[in-house]
């Protein structure tokens, strides 16, 4: 069933309003990327105010009552070609976002943006100084604001954490996630114990030799290009914490961090972020601003990054191909090292403190531990 002219006009207006709100959010994303890459240290407070203003403006655009009116007129899926049509999906996703957004007061949205921007700046300084006490007041503020957000949004289960989880994994509940994590955790803990008790030891000195930053940058760019990231539509920069920002069609930014004496950090971090980036670059440009032009969920997004980082990037076929290039790029560190020794070193498994540098076995345990801690923090326990 084709849309009537009247329905098509209403749908067109909805999409235009969604795109305008998305464009404004993407402007904020550019400023957020700049804040973590090139912003002068003294510009943090002004940037926080800029981002808070943009967050409030985009929130106002996204919660305009007119959007609610348009959604109400379009929620009979038969007028849109059936429940399985692209148009019905756009309306369904827009309603989900609209209902959530209208629960939040603009003042809370702006304050969350301001505080998280300032807390990011504080985290970078505290991390460098290795003083968590400097960051603790900011953590406390963010947790309190997230509790307010959860209370405002609400959840059918009555669980505040579920209200926040829905923003990342739509429709999921903490009970569902715990049901997945529980059996997996048991298996992973047993696997880690078995690996630690195996008596097999990799020579980790191989990956802590000197790897010049300029050479690491060259090699990371080469690998990210080879797996499919389009640098005509993106770039790679340095940040205190690796991340990927997709601003919209043709513009996706990756960041990583370098340590001259830890090869895996920047290299696998770049593959990870390139995985995110390729997912962003693969989103259909013509649907920017609607649910069809956005990531389905954080879980799906993370599946792409970790697939390229681990299933591909730590695999033997990958290094059968790339190891000669690695030896040419890092002749002093790897010139006389056998592939098998290097392969074992980059696949070493052991508990560590830093999630983004964790191996593929213990990485999941970082996520599970955070899931448990976050629930306790949000509940106030």
Coordinates of C-alpha atoms in Angstrom, one line a residue:
X1 CA 0.0 0.0 0.0
X2 CA 1.5 3.3 -1.1
X3 CA 1.3 6.4 1.1
X4 CA -1.3 8.9 0.2
X5 CA -0.1 12.4 -0.6
X6 CA -1.3 13.6 2.8
X7 CA 0.5 10.9 4.7
X8 CA 3.6 11.5 2.6
X9 CA 3.6 15.2 3.5
X10 CA 3.2 14.4 7.2
X11 CA 6.0 11.9 7.1
X12 CA 8.2 14.3 5.2
X13 CA 7.7 17.0 7.8
X14 CA 8.6 14.5 10.6
X15 CA 11.8 13.4 8.9
X16 CA 12.8 17.0 8.3
X17 CA 12.3 17.9 12.0
X18 CA 14.3 14.8 13.1
X19 CA 17.1 15.7 10.7
X20 CA 17.3 19.3 12.0
X21 CA 17.6 18.0 15.6
X22 CA 20.2 15.5 14.5
X23 CA 22.2 18.2 12.7
X24 CA 22.3 20.3 15.9
X25 CA 23.4 17.3 18.0
X26 CA 26.2 16.6 15.5
X27 CA 27.4 20.2 15.9
X28 CA 27.7 19.4 19.6
X29 CA 29.6 16.2 18.8
X30 CA 32.2 18.1 16.8
X31 CA 32.8 20.4 19.8
X32 CA 32.9 17.3 22.1
X33 CA 35.5 15.7 19.8
X34 CA 37.6 18.9 19.8
X35 CA 37.4 19.1 23.6
X36 CA 39.1 15.7 23.9
X37 CA 41.7 16.3 21.2
X38 CA 42.8 19.9 20.6
X39 CA 41.1 22.1 23.2
X40 CA 43.5 24.3 25.1
X41 CA 43.6 23.3 28.8
X42 CA 42.1 26.6 29.9
X43 CA 39.1 26.4 27.5
X44 CA 37.3 23.6 29.4
X45 CA 34.8 25.8 31.3
X46 CA 33.8 27.8 28.2
X47 CA 33.5 24.6 26.2
X48 CA 31.2 23.1 28.9
X49 CA 28.9 26.1 28.6
X50 CA 28.9 25.8 24.8
X51 CA 28.0 22.2 24.9
X52 CA 25.4 22.7 27.5
X53 CA 23.7 25.4 25.4
X54 CA 23.7 23.1 22.3
X55 CA 22.4 20.2 24.3
X56 CA 19.5 22.3 25.5
X57 CA 18.7 23.6 22.1
X58 CA 18.8 20.1 20.5
X59 CA 16.7 18.8 23.3
X60 CA 14.1 21.6 22.7
X61 CA 14.1 20.7 18.9
X62 CA 13.7 17.0 19.6
X63 CA 10.8 17.5 22.1
X64 CA 8.8 20.0 20.1
X65 CA 5.1 19.2 20.6
X66 CA 4.7 19.3 16.8
X67 CA 6.8 16.1 16.6
X68 CA 4.4 14.4 19.0
X69 CA 1.5 15.5 16.8
X70 CA 3.1 14.1 13.6
X71 CA 3.9 10.8 15.3
X72 CA 0.3 10.5 16.4
X73 CA -0.8 11.0 12.9
X74 CA 1.6 8.4 11.5
X75 CA 1.3 5.5 14.0
X76 CA -1.1 3.5 12.0
X77 CA 1.5 1.4 10.2
X78 CA -0.9 0.4 7.4
X79 CA -0.7 3.9 6.0
X80 CA 3.1 3.6 5.9
X81 CA 3.2 0.3 4.0
X82 CA 2.9 -2.1 6.9
X83 CA 4.8 -2.7 10.2
X84 CA 7.8 -4.0 8.3
X85 CA 8.3 -0.9 6.1
X86 CA 11.2 1.5 6.5
X87 CA 8.8 4.3 7.2
X88 CA 7.1 2.4 10.0
X89 CA 10.5 1.7 11.5
X90 CA 11.4 5.4 11.4
X91 CA 8.2 6.3 13.2
X92 CA 8.6 3.6 15.8
X93 CA 12.2 4.6 16.6
X94 CA 11.2 8.3 16.7
X95 CA 8.4 7.6 19.1
X96 CA 10.7 5.7 21.4
X97 CA 13.2 8.6 21.5
X98 CA 10.6 11.2 21.7
X99 CA 8.9 9.6 24.7
X100 CA 12.2 9.3 26.5
X101 CA 13.3 12.8 25.7
X102 CA 10.1 14.5 26.8
X103 CA 10.5 13.0 30.3
X104 CA 13.7 15.0 30.8
X105 CA 13.6 18.7 31.7
X106 CA 15.9 20.9 29.6
X107 CA 17.7 22.1 32.7
X108 CA 18.8 18.6 33.6
X109 CA 19.9 17.9 30.0
X110 CA 22.0 21.0 30.0
X111 CA 23.5 20.3 33.5
X112 CA 24.4 16.8 32.5
X113 CA 26.2 18.1 29.4
X114 CA 28.1 20.8 31.4
X115 CA 29.1 18.5 34.2
X116 CA 30.2 15.6 32.0
X117 CA 32.4 17.9 29.9
X118 CA 34.1 19.4 33.0
X119 CA 34.4 15.9 34.6
X120 CA 36.2 14.6 31.4
X121 CA 38.7 17.5 31.8
X122 CA 39.2 16.6 35.5
X123 CA 39.6 12.9 34.7
X124 CA 42.4 13.6 32.2
X125 CA 44.3 15.6 34.9
X126 CA 43.6 13.2 37.7
X127 CA 44.7 10.2 35.5
X128 CA 47.9 11.9 34.7
X129 CA 48.6 12.7 38.4
X130 CA 47.3 9.2 39.4
X131 CA 45.0 10.8 42.0
X132 CA 41.5 9.4 42.0
X133 CA 40.6 11.7 44.9
X134 CA 40.8 14.7 42.5
X135 CA 38.2 13.0 40.3
X136 CA 35.9 11.6 43.0
X137 CA 33.8 14.8 43.4
X138 CA 33.0 14.8 39.7
X139 CA 32.1 11.1 39.8
X140 CA 29.7 11.8 42.6
X141 CA 28.0 14.7 40.6
X142 CA 27.6 12.5 37.5
X143 CA 26.1 9.6 39.5
X144 CA 23.6 12.0 41.1
X145 CA 22.6 13.5 37.8
X146 CA 22.2 10.0 36.3
X147 CA 19.9 9.0 39.2
X148 CA 17.8 12.1 38.4
X149 CA 17.7 11.1 34.8
X150 CA 16.7 7.6 35.6
X151 CA 14.0 8.8 38.0
X152 CA 12.6 11.2 35.3
X153 CA 12.5 8.6 32.6
X154 CA 11.2 5.7 34.7
X155 CA 11.1 2.0 33.8
X156 CA 8.4 -0.6 33.7
X157 CA 10.5 -2.8 36.0
X158 CA 10.8 0.0 38.5
X159 CA 14.6 -0.5 38.3
X160 CA 16.4 2.9 37.9
X161 CA 19.3 1.2 36.1
X162 CA 17.0 -0.2 33.5
X163 CA 15.9 3.3 32.6
X164 CA 19.5 4.2 31.8
X165 CA 20.3 0.9 30.1
X166 CA 17.5 1.4 27.6
X167 CA 19.4 4.4 26.2
X168 CA 22.2 2.1 25.1
X169 CA 20.5 -1.2 24.5
X170 CA 16.8 -0.4 23.7
X171 CA 14.4 -2.9 25.3
X172 CA 17.1 -4.6 27.4
X173 CA 16.8 -4.9 31.2
X174 CA 19.4 -5.6 33.8
X175 CA 17.8 -9.0 34.4
X176 CA 18.3 -9.9 30.8
X177 CA 21.9 -8.8 30.8
X178 CA 22.6 -10.6 34.0
X179 CA 21.1 -13.7 32.4
X180 CA 23.7 -13.5 29.6
X181 CA 26.6 -12.5 31.9
X182 CA 26.1 -15.1 34.6
X183 CA 26.9 -18.3 32.7
X184 CA 29.6 -16.5 30.6
X185 CA 31.3 -15.2 33.7
X186 CA 31.6 -18.7 35.2
X187 CA 33.1 -20.0 32.0
X188 CA 35.5 -17.1 31.6
X189 CA 36.8 -17.3 35.2
X190 CA 37.5 -21.0 34.7
X191 CA 39.2 -20.3 31.4
X192 CA 41.4 -17.6 32.9
X193 CA 42.4 -19.9 35.7
X194 CA 43.2 -22.7 33.2
X195 CA 45.4 -20.3 31.1
X196 CA 47.2 -19.0 34.2
X197 CA 47.8 -22.6 35.3
X198 CA 48.9 -23.9 32.0
X199 CA 52.6 -23.1 32.5
X200 CA 52.8 -21.4 29.0
X201 CA 54.5 -18.0 29.3
X202 CA 54.7 -15.5 26.4
X203 CA 57.8 -13.3 26.2
X204 CA 56.1 -9.9 26.9
X205 CA 59.4 -8.1 26.6
X206 CA 58.8 -8.3 22.8
X207 CA 55.9 -5.9 22.9
X208 CA 57.4 -3.5 25.4
X209 CA 60.5 -2.7 23.4
X210 CA 60.8 0.7 21.8
X211 CA 58.2 1.4 19.2
X212 CA 58.6 5.0 18.0
X213 CA 55.3 6.9 18.0
X214 CA 55.7 8.1 14.4
X215 CA 56.1 4.5 13.2
X216 CA 53.1 3.3 15.3
X217 CA 51.0 6.0 13.6
X218 CA 52.1 5.0 10.2
X219 CA 51.5 1.3 10.9
X220 CA 48.1 1.9 12.5
X221 CA 46.9 4.0 9.6
X222 CA 48.1 1.3 7.2
X223 CA 46.2 -1.4 9.0
X224 CA 43.0 0.6 9.5
X225 CA 43.0 1.5 5.8
X226 CA 43.5 -2.2 4.8
X227 CA 40.6 -3.4 6.8
X228 CA 38.3 -0.8 5.2
X229 CA 38.2 2.4 7.1
X230 CA 37.8 5.3 4.6
X231 CA 40.2 8.1 5.6
X232 CA 38.6 10.3 2.9
X233 CA 35.6 10.3 5.2
X234 CA 37.5 10.2 8.5
X235 CA 40.7 10.8 10.4
X236 CA 42.8 9.5 13.3
X237 CA 44.0 11.7 16.2
X238 CA 45.4 11.4 19.7
X239 CA 43.3 11.5 22.9
X240 CA 43.7 10.5 26.5
X241 CA 41.1 7.8 26.0
X242 CA 40.5 6.1 22.6
X243 CA 37.0 6.8 21.0
X244 CA 35.1 7.1 17.8
X245 CA 32.8 10.0 16.9
X246 CA 30.5 9.7 13.9
X247 CA 29.2 13.2 13.1
X248 CA 27.2 12.2 10.0
X249 CA 27.7 11.4 6.3
X250 CA 31.3 11.7 5.3
X251 CA 32.8 12.6 8.7
X252 CA 33.9 10.0 11.3
X253 CA 36.8 10.7 13.7
X254 CA 38.9 8.1 15.4
X255 CA 41.3 8.6 18.3
X256 CA 43.9 6.5 20.0
X257 CA 46.8 7.0 22.5
X258 CA 50.5 6.0 22.1
X259 CA 53.0 4.4 24.4
X260 CA 56.5 3.9 22.9
X261 CA 56.9 0.9 25.1
X262 CA 53.6 -0.8 24.7
X263 CA 52.8 -1.8 21.1
X264 CA 49.3 -3.4 21.6
X265 CA 47.7 -0.3 23.2
X266 CA 47.6 2.0 20.2
X267 CA 47.5 -0.7 17.5
X268 CA 44.6 -2.7 18.8
X269 CA 43.0 0.4 20.0
X270 CA 43.0 1.8 16.5
X271 CA 41.6 -1.4 15.0
X272 CA 38.9 -1.3 17.7
X273 CA 37.9 2.3 16.9
X274 CA 38.2 1.6 13.2
X275 CA 35.6 -1.1 13.7
X276 CA 33.3 1.4 15.2
X277 CA 34.1 3.8 12.4
X278 CA 33.4 1.4 9.6
X279 CA 30.0 0.7 11.2
X280 CA 29.3 4.5 11.3
X281 CA 30.6 4.9 7.7
X282 CA 28.3 2.1 6.6
X283 CA 25.1 3.7 7.9
X284 CA 22.9 4.8 5.0
X285 CA 23.5 8.5 4.4
X286 CA 20.1 9.2 3.0
X287 CA 18.6 8.2 6.3
X288 CA 20.7 10.5 8.5
X289 CA 18.7 11.8 11.4
X290 CA 16.3 8.9 11.5
X291 CA 16.4 5.5 13.2
X292 CA 17.5 3.9 9.9
X293 CA 20.6 6.1 9.8
X294 CA 21.7 5.4 13.4
X295 CA 23.4 2.5 15.2
X296 CA 20.9 -0.1 16.3
X297 CA 22.5 -0.3 19.8
X298 CA 25.7 0.0 21.6
X299 CA 25.9 -3.8 21.8
X300 CA 25.8 -4.0 18.0
X301 CA 28.4 -1.2 17.7
X302 CA 30.7 -2.9 20.1
X303 CA 30.4 -6.2 18.3
X304 CA 31.9 -4.5 15.2
X305 CA 34.8 -2.9 17.1
X306 CA 35.7 -6.0 19.0
X307 CA 35.4 -8.3 16.0
X308 CA 38.1 -6.3 14.1
X309 CA 40.2 -5.8 17.2
X310 CA 40.2 -9.5 18.4
X311 CA 38.7 -12.0 16.0
X312 CA 40.5 -10.4 13.1
X313 CA 43.3 -8.3 14.5
X314 CA 44.7 -11.0 16.9
X315 CA 44.3 -13.8 14.5
X316 CA 47.1 -15.8 12.9
X317 CA 46.0 -15.1 9.3
X318 CA 46.0 -11.4 10.0
X319 CA 49.6 -11.5 11.2
X320 CA 50.7 -13.9 8.5
X321 CA 49.9 -11.0 6.2
X322 CA 50.9 -8.0 8.3
X323 CA 54.0 -9.3 10.2
X324 CA 56.5 -8.7 7.4
X325 CA 55.2 -5.1 7.3
X326 CA 55.5 -4.8 11.1
X327 CA 59.1 -6.0 11.0
X328 CA 59.9 -3.4 8.2
X329 CA 58.2 -0.6 10.3
X330 CA 59.9 -1.6 13.6
X331 CA 63.2 -3.2 12.6
X332 CA 64.9 -2.6 15.9
X333 CA 62.0 -4.1 18.0
X334 CA 60.9 -6.9 15.7
X335 CA 63.7 -7.5 13.1
X336 CA 64.9 -10.8 14.6
X337 CA 61.7 -11.9 16.3
X338 CA 59.9 -15.0 15.0
X339 CA 56.2 -14.6 14.2
X340 CA 55.2 -17.3 16.6
X341 CA 56.8 -15.4 19.6
X342 CA 55.2 -12.2 18.6
X343 CA 51.8 -13.9 18.1
X344 CA 52.0 -15.4 21.6
X345 CA 52.9 -12.0 23.1
X346 CA 50.0 -10.1 21.6
X347 CA 47.6 -12.9 22.7
X348 CA 48.8 -13.1 26.3
X349 CA 46.0 -13.5 28.8
X350 CA 46.2 -12.1 32.3
X351 CA 44.0 -9.8 34.5
X352 CA 44.9 -6.1 34.3
X353 CA 43.6 -2.7 35.4
X354 CA 42.8 -1.0 32.1
X355 CA 39.8 -2.2 30.1
X356 CA 40.9 -0.7 26.7
X357 CA 44.2 -2.6 26.9
X358 CA 42.7 -5.9 28.2
X359 CA 43.1 -9.1 26.3
X360 CA 40.1 -10.7 24.6
X361 CA 39.4 -13.1 27.5
X362 CA 39.6 -10.7 30.5
X363 CA 38.0 -7.8 28.6
X364 CA 34.6 -9.2 29.1
X365 CA 35.2 -9.5 32.9
X366 CA 35.9 -5.8 33.0
X367 CA 32.5 -5.2 31.4
X368 CA 30.8 -7.6 33.8
X369 CA 32.4 -6.0 36.9
X370 CA 31.4 -2.5 35.7
X371 CA 27.8 -3.7 35.1
X372 CA 27.6 -4.9 38.7
X373 CA 29.2 -1.8 40.1
X374 CA 27.0 0.5 38.1
X375 CA 23.9 -1.1 39.4
X376 CA 25.1 -0.6 43.0
X377 CA 26.0 3.0 42.3
X378 CA 22.7 4.0 40.7
X379 CA 20.6 2.2 43.3
X380 CA 22.6 4.0 46.1
X381 CA 23.7 0.7 47.6

